[in-house]
Steps between C-alpha positions, in 0.01 A plus 500: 500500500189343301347871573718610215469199295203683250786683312574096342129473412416523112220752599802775624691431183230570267422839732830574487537490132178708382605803741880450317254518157306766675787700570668441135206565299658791376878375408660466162426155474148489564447824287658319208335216533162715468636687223620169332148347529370866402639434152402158468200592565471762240684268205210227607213773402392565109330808469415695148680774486348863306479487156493930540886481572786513263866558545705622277883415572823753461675163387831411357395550178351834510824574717659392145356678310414837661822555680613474830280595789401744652338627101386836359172551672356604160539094450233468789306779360406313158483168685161681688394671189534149391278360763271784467437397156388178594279642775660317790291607814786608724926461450705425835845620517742283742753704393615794683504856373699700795719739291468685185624387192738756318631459155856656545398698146207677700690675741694701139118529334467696826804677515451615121132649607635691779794628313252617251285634707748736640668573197452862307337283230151482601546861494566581122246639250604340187183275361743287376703419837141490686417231258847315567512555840073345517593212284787423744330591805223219391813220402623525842090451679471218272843342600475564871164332421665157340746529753278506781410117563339631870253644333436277244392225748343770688272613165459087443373479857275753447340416189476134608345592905565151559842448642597435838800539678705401812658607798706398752480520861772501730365254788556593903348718773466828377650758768368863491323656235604461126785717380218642216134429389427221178461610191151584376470192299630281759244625775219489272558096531453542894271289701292655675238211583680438772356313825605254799107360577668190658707728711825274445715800506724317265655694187629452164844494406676863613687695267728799568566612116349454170657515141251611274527484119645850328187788515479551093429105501329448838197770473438345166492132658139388540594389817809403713546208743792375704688211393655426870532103494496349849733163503475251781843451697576199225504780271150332332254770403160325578312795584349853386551793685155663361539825697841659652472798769660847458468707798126554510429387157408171352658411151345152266717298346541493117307204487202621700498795253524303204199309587348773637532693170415239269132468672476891466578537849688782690667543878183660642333107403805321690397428902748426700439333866789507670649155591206298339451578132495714208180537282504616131158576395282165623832286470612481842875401553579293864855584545695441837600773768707699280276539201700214339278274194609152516583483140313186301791407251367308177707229411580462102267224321588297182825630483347895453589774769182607685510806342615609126864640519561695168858656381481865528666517214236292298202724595765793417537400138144324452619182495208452768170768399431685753157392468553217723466682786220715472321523837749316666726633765845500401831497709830588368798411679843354474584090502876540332753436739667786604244693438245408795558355807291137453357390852399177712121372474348195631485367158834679318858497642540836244166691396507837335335794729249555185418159467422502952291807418303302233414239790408759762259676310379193356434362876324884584272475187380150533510465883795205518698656767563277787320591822602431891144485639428687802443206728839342369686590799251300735460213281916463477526532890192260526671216287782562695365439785347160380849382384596585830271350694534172269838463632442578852219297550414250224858432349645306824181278549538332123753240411771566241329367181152709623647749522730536175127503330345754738778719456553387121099594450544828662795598319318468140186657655722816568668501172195451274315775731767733422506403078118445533403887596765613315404360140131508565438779724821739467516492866828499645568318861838457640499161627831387481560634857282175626609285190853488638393477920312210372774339358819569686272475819378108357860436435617638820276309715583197311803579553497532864259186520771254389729679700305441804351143429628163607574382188862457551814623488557492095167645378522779724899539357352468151238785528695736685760414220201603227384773703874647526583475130198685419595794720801456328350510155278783658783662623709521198248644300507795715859538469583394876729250360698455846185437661408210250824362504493454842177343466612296191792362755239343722348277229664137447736570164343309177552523165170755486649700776790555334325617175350770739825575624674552199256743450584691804859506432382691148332713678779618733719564219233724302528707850861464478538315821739239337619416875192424547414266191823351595379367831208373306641303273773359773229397672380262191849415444488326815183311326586447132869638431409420121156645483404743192825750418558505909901513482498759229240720746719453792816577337320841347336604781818463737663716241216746473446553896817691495439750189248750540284460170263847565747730662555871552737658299800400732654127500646300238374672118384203291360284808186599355519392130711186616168417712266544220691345246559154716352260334220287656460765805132578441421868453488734812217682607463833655132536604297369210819575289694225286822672447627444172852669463661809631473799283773732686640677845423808691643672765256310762390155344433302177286544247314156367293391208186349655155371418209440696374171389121558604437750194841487355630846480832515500647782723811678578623430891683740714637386775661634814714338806302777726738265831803579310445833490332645796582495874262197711370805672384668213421208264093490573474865464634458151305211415207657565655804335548291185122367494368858542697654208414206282170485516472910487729430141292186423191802433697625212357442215634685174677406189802644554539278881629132549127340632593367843296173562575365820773518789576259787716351727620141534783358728795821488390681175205751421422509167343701263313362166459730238446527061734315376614749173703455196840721437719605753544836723668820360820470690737369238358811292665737693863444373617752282573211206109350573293768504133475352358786203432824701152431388496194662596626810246797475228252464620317780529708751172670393312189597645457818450828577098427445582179752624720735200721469240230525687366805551811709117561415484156748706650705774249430889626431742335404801585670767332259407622099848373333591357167523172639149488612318575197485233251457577146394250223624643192249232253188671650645863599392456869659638809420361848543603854612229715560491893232697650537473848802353550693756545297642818679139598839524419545885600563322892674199377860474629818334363727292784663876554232728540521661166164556266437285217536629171620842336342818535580613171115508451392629771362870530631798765192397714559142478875510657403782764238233654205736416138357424489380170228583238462448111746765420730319619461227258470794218871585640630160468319436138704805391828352600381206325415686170863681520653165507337364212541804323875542477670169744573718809385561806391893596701449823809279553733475825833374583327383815129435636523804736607743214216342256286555772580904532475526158159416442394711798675792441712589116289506197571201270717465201397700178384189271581705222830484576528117473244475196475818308269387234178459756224752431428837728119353537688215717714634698306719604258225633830303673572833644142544678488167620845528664426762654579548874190608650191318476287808361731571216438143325201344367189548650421142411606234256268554282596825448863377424375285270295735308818694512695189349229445239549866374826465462491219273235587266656872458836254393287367294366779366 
């Protein structure tokens, strides 16, 4: 028996915990703990940031005062003639410039020309009417021309040759060959100093499409660079992705180019090597394996940002002279809310994307980039190995106070290492890993040394009492809070136990496991009956471990609100969600005002009983089902689209966190006594017909375009598209008798006959959706499902005129198209409908 003793020895213990270390070095935890001291790191250094960048904010106040966003591009025009006054050396444009801007009173300046032009006018012989028909000729050039705010910014561009803009990538393995070849003036931005002399083999981020800026602006851009940011899983943007792969091509990022161009560089003077570094004339740029910078980020000083923010709207108006930023590099970008999505940095919670350009180029031009050395890897595994090796071999020989200080010693050598070559050298090593084996593996030991001595009976009660209410404590903090209350029910009850215990008990009710928290705080009754509010908890949580407070839609109707509204229960969570009241019912779940208290946003929450709904056989599929379709809709980005944020799954709900939006959806506006100004509705539908559009450009339909999934906000005139992806969900969902969810009042002939569904689909069920609004019926009604059903497949639906008379030709005819039966007699796209819908409206208003 003594031949198997060793496993008792302190030697096997500390083994036995650096190849648990060893094997973990790559979890969550550890990860976070390296990004954590990452940051610390970076707040800890002071660097002087360039005093060659400015920034020049789309604010509030310019928002204020020049209208709502997106503006006339002739607005950016004279803000670079502007610039160009003051001789800035080179203007960066966060914003993007995808689509054309069209004054709806160019498209009749056209129409006029045209009708001119093929008119027997241009044909007469009178001096007089050749003199007219001149003089108007040259009135309708020079309106076209004020009209035209393209090519304004285009001739501003031009004249200035100092402007750069950005694209965007769309990131993942590229399969095949591109659809088509770059534009001209996005290739000529190509690197082509491309090598691998280390022959890593590694790669840059992969990209399988690119959305360049508009060609009138584009091929008068000085340059274009991608503005692809690259977050870390805690959604913490920290690096630089300083080159993105396209197929067999090699695109910089903004930032690269903005340096690039303000030292009168171009792409042929950018080297890249492949998984090492990027060089930009003699500055030479250690990134890691993917070509990603490790951004320096300058903290503020005295109460100043590290770099100037102006108001857009004071350099506009020359409040600020445009003067102050000759030679400098300027980027323009947007900071008001709503506007631009603000991001995580080590040193902001919310930083503008202009104001992280300013610091990446700032950390190109003057070298402050953090580097991971080549020979970090070795040194990391080499200090682990000494930490290792300190508890295997040295650890068990010293006595308990000796060892405190050895360990204490080598704890602070670690950290000040890691702050040392951070703030003094720039040099990143990840040495948490053996930071936390050398102290869980000290208190371990420890642990087990008590355990084992012959100290008696009590001490070696006493530390395994410690040593379990710090699992406990180190339990609960990763939400296994039946694990740590199991371990909290093997330490002696005192009045700091039950502190801790109380605590628990909070916890299981923000995870709604109030039978749970009830056992908790019976078990302190049986302590302290009179401790804290205990009765009151007991009494509440008895009451609340038999009412479901996140349910499905099924159950009782206000359990719910009765839930949220009980005073002293503390707020429930779902994920990182406090839930702060319910905002209404659907047909599968309830929808929740939440806010995430790390950055606090404050969200709309969907969410769905997917166990009450589907089969146990069936129930994974759908779960993973529901992920896929939300993160394929979580790619959406356009204005006319609810933002989807995050989705999850806790306990029996998935859940879905998306923009939370003011005003309410469109179905109460298709009553005959509610109905909104048929210009209203034109507008409407218009946009979500551009929605649409963008989204089956992704490839993403929507499967279930109704009134009652658009939501309208009448203050700012917006329309948005909500439920992407759910539908795909609920199309196999199944009431208790088999029958399908829902009506398909919307649907179109393909839809019901089971056929694959494509965008013209959702083009079929946005026509429905206009006829409603239009005149307060449905185009197809049924005294029964079945005859509905026929109806839509197969009789032509009910002439709107003869419910609303008074609706224009120009309409009807576009409700008539997009009800069509067959897929190739409706609109090629939505965009086409909308242009159709836009028509329409200005010839009304004509």
């Amino acid at each position: 028996m003594s031949k198997w003793s060793f496993w008792q020895k302190d030697w096997f213990v500390g083994l036995l915990v650096a190849l648990v270390f060893l094997v973990g070095a790559k979890s969550d935890l550890i990860q976070s703990l390296e990004r954590k001291a990452y940051d610390l790191g970076v707040m800890a250094s002071s660097r002087t940031p360039s005093d060659k960048i400015a920034v020049i904010a789309i604010d509030e106040q310019s928002i204020a005062n020049l209208g709502r966003w997106p503006w006339p591009r002739e607005i950016h025009a004279k803000m670079i003639d502007v610039l160009a006054s003051g001789h800035a050396k080179v203007i960066g444009y966060t914003a993007f410039f995808f689509e054309p801007q069209v004054d709806a009173g160019l498209n009749y300046i056209y129409k006029i020309a045209e009708l001119l032009g093929n008119s027997t006018l241009k044909n007469t012989t009178d001096p007089v009417h050749q003199a007219e028909l001149a003089q108007l000729n040259e009135l309708l050039q020079e309106a076209a021309t004020n009209l035209d705010n393209d090519q304004k910014l285009s001739e501003s561009m031009a004249k200035a040759n100092n402007v750069l803009l950005a694209m965007f990538f769309e990131l993942g393995e590229p399969q095949g060959k591109p659809d088509q070849a770059l534009p001209d003036y996005v290739l000529r931005d190509n690197l082509l100093n491309v090598k691998d002399t280390g022959g890593s083999g590694e790669l840059p981020l992969l990209s399988q499409s690119v959305l360049p800026p508009i060609p009138l602006l584009g091929s008068k851009a000085l340059a274009i660079g991608h503005l692809n940011s690259d977050p870390d899983v805690d959604g913490a943007v920290r690096t630089e992705p300083l080159v993105v792969g396209y197929y067999d091509q090699y695109y910089p990022s903004l930032s690269l180019m903005l340096a690039a161009k303000s030292l009168n560089l171009e792409p042929k003077d950018i080297h890249v090597n492949l998984g090492e570094s990027v060089q930009l004339g003699n500055l030479k740029i250690a990134t890691d394996p993917a070509l990603r910078m490790h951004t320096y980020f300058y903290k503020d000083k005295d109460g100043r940002p590290a770099f100037p923010v102006d108001s857009f709207y004071d350099v506009l108006t020359g409040k600020i002279p445009a003067e102050k930023y000759r030679d400098k590099i300027v980027l323009i970008g947007a900071s008001a809310a709503g506007v631009g999505s603000l991001q995580v940095t080590p040193i902001s919670s919310s930083m503008p994307p202009a104001v992280i350009l300013a610091h990446s180029v700032s950390s190109i031009l003057k070298g402050d980039f953090f580097v991971t050395p080549s020979w970090a890897e070795l040194a990391q595994i080499g200090v682990f190995l000494l930490i290792a090796l300190y508890l295997i071999l040295l650890l068990p020989r010293l006595n308990a106070a000796i060892g405190a200080l050895v360990t204490g010693a080598l704890f602070i050598v670690l950290l000040v290492t890691h702050f040392v070559l951070m703030t003094t050298q720039a040099l990143w090593l990840q040495l948490m890993l053996p930071a936390s084996l050398l102290l869980v593996g000290h208190l371990l030991l420890t642990t087990k040394r008590f355990l084992m001595t012959e100290k008696g009976k009590q001490k070696s009660d006493a530390e395994s009492a410690e040593s379990n209410r710090m699992l406990g404590l180190a339990f609960q903090g990763q939400g296994q809070l039946d694990i740590a209350f199991d371990k909290f029910r093997r330490v002696q009850v005192d009045d700091s136990l039950m502190e801790v215990l109380y605590n628990l008990g909070l916890d299981f009710e923000r995870k709604r496991q109030f039978n749970k928290a009830e056992s908790v705080f019976k078990y302190m009754a049986a302590y302290n009956p009179k401790f804290r509010d205990l009765d009151a908890r007991l009494a509440q949580t008895k009451a609340m471990s038999e009412t479901v407070l996140l349910g499905g839609s099924s159950g009782k109707s206000n359990a719910s609100t009765m839930v949220l509204d009980k005073a002293g229960v503390s707020k429930p969570m779902l994920g990182r969600y406090e839930i702060e009241k319910e905002l209404g019912k659907g047909a599968m779940g309830v929808v929740y005002l939440g806010k995430d208290p790390k950055i606090g946003r404050v969200v709309a929450i969907k969410t769905m009983a997917l166990a009450q709904e589907f089969e146990a056989s069936e129930l994974e599929d759908v779960k993973a089902r529901f992920f896929r379709e939300a993160e394929t809709a979580g790619r959406l980005n356009h204005p006319n689209i609810v933002t989807m944020y995050d989705a999850g799954e806790e306990h029996d709900l998935a859940y879905i966190a998306m923009e939370f939006l003011k005003g309410r959806d469109l179905a109460p506006h298709t009553k005959p006594d509610n109905l909104l100004p048929l210009s209203t509705v034109m507008s409407i539908i218009a946009h979500v017909a551009d929605a649409l559009d963008y989204a089956h450009k992704q490839n993403v339909v929507h499967r279930d375009i109704k009134p009652a999934n658009i939501m309208y906000d009448p203050e700012t005139n917006t329309p948005k598209v909500t439920d992407f992806g759910i539908a795909r969900i609920t199309d196999s969902s199944k009431t208790k008798t088999g029958m399908v969810l829902g009506t398909p009042s919307f649907m179109s002939p393909e839809q019901l006959a089971g056929k694959k569904i494509e965008g013209a689909s959702d083009l079929f069920s946005l026509g429905v959706s206009l006829y409603q609004l239009a005149c307060g019926k449905l185009p197809f009604e049924g005294d029964s499902m079945a005859q509905l059903m026929y109806r839509i497949a197969n009789e032509p639906h009910t002439d709107i005129l003869a419910i609303r008379p008074d609706l224009p030709q120009c309409l009807v005819a576009i409700i008539n198209r997009s009800l069509a039966k067959q897929v190739v007699d409706r609109y090629s796209n939505g965009a086409e409908m909308a242009d159709a819908l836009r028509r329409c409206t200005a010839s009304l208003q004509g």
